[in-house]
Amino acid sequence: MESNLRERFVELVESCGPVTCVRSATSMTFRGRRDFAGARTTAHGLTGYLGLRRIVHDRRFGEATRYTDRLYVHRFHLRHCEDLDEEFAAWVREAYLVGSA
């Protein structure tokens, strides 16, 4: 299950356009001009973050942390591939645009 989640997340990110993926033994970070998303597999699913210019309220996100005046880091936790729906894909695209600016 977790590898399917990870693979689907990678597909969503890479579908946005050119990205660099920096992988370590336990995590991966995606960059445009700067980091905009990251994730790691856990025993219960996939955890990670998206960098957005606004606060998004959704069950998949924990509290958003202000990183700069114009950037909020949203921590997410996903348990099922269904969590990677079109709404989540739109946030990934939004984060990609932030990271590409």
CSV table of C-alpha atoms in Angstrom, one decimal:
chain,number,residue,atom,x,y,z
A,1,MET,CA,0.0,0.0,0.0
A,2,GLU,CA,2.6,2.6,1.0
A,3,SER,CA,4.7,2.0,-2.1
A,4,ASN,CA,1.6,2.6,-4.3
A,5,LEU,CA,0.9,5.8,-2.4
A,6,ARG,CA,4.5,6.9,-2.9
A,7,GLU,CA,4.4,6.1,-6.6
A,8,ARG,CA,1.1,7.9,-7.1
A,9,PHE,CA,2.4,10.9,-5.3
A,10,VAL,CA,5.6,11.0,-7.4
A,11,GLU,CA,3.4,10.7,-10.6
A,12,LEU,CA,1.3,13.6,-9.5
A,13,VAL,CA,4.4,15.8,-8.8
A,14,GLU,CA,6.2,14.8,-12.0
A,15,SER,CA,3.0,15.5,-14.1
A,16,CYS,CA,3.3,19.2,-13.2
A,17,GLY,CA,6.4,19.7,-15.3
A,18,PRO,CA,10.2,19.5,-15.0
A,19,VAL,CA,11.3,18.8,-11.4
A,20,THR,CA,14.4,17.6,-9.6
A,21,CYS,CA,13.8,14.8,-7.1
A,22,VAL,CA,16.4,14.5,-4.4
A,23,ARG,CA,16.1,11.1,-2.7
A,24,SER,CA,17.6,9.9,0.6
A,25,ALA,CA,17.2,6.6,2.2
A,26,THR,CA,13.9,7.6,3.9
A,27,SER,CA,12.5,10.6,2.0
A,28,MET,CA,12.3,12.6,-1.2
A,29,THR,CA,12.2,16.3,-1.9
A,30,PHE,CA,11.0,17.9,-5.1
A,31,ARG,CA,12.4,21.1,-6.5
A,32,GLY,CA,11.6,23.6,-9.2
A,33,ARG,CA,13.7,26.7,-8.6
A,34,ARG,CA,13.2,25.8,-4.9
A,35,ASP,CA,11.8,23.0,-2.8
A,36,PHE,CA,8.0,22.8,-3.1
A,37,ALA,CA,7.1,19.3,-1.9
A,38,GLY,CA,8.5,16.4,0.0
A,39,ALA,CA,7.4,13.0,1.3
A,40,ARG,CA,8.4,9.9,3.1
A,41,THR,CA,6.7,6.5,3.6
A,42,THR,CA,5.7,5.6,7.1
A,43,ALA,CA,4.1,2.5,8.7
A,44,HIS,CA,0.7,4.2,8.3
A,45,GLY,CA,1.0,5.8,4.9
A,46,LEU,CA,2.8,8.8,3.4
A,47,THR,CA,3.7,12.0,5.2
A,48,GLY,CA,5.1,15.1,3.6
A,49,TYR,CA,4.6,18.7,2.9
A,50,LEU,CA,3.5,21.2,0.2
A,51,GLY,CA,4.6,24.8,0.0
A,52,LEU,CA,1.6,27.0,-0.7
A,53,ARG,CA,1.0,30.8,-0.7
A,54,ARG,CA,-2.2,30.4,1.3
A,55,ILE,CA,-3.6,28.4,4.1
A,56,VAL,CA,-5.6,25.3,3.1
A,57,HIS,CA,-8.0,23.6,5.5
A,58,ASP,CA,-8.5,19.9,4.8
A,59,ARG,CA,-8.4,16.7,6.8
A,60,ARG,CA,-5.3,15.6,5.1
A,61,PHE,CA,-3.3,18.6,6.3
A,62,GLY,CA,-2.1,19.3,9.8
A,63,GLU,CA,-1.5,22.9,10.8
A,64,ALA,CA,0.1,25.2,8.2
A,65,THR,CA,3.3,26.8,9.3
A,66,ARG,CA,4.3,30.3,8.0
A,67,TYR,CA,7.7,30.0,6.3
A,68,THR,CA,7.9,33.5,4.9
A,69,ASP,CA,5.4,36.3,4.5
A,70,ARG,CA,4.1,34.7,1.3
A,71,LEU,CA,4.7,31.0,1.9
A,72,TYR,CA,3.0,28.4,4.2
A,73,VAL,CA,4.3,24.9,4.6
A,74,HIS,CA,1.4,22.4,4.9
A,75,ARG,CA,2.2,19.0,6.4
A,76,PHE,CA,0.1,16.2,5.1
A,77,HIS,CA,-0.6,12.6,6.1
A,78,LEU,CA,-2.1,10.2,3.5
A,79,ARG,CA,-3.3,6.7,4.2
A,80,HIS,CA,-5.0,5.6,1.0
A,81,CYS,CA,-4.5,6.2,-2.8
A,82,GLU,CA,-8.0,7.8,-2.7
A,83,ASP,CA,-6.5,10.6,-0.7
A,84,LEU,CA,-4.6,11.6,-3.8
A,85,ASP,CA,-7.7,12.8,-5.6
A,86,GLU,CA,-8.1,15.7,-8.0
A,87,GLU,CA,-8.4,18.2,-5.1
A,88,PHE,CA,-5.0,17.1,-3.8
A,89,ALA,CA,-3.5,17.1,-7.3
A,90,ALA,CA,-4.6,20.7,-7.7
A,91,TRP,CA,-2.7,21.6,-4.5
A,92,VAL,CA,0.4,19.8,-5.8
A,93,ARG,CA,0.1,21.8,-9.1
A,94,GLU,CA,-0.2,25.0,-7.0
A,95,ALA,CA,2.9,24.1,-5.0
A,96,TYR,CA,4.8,23.3,-8.2
A,97,LEU,CA,4.0,26.8,-9.5
A,98,VAL,CA,5.2,28.3,-6.2
A,99,GLY,CA,8.4,26.3,-6.4
A,100,SER,CA,8.9,27.4,-10.0
A,101,ALA,CA,8.5,31.1,-9.4
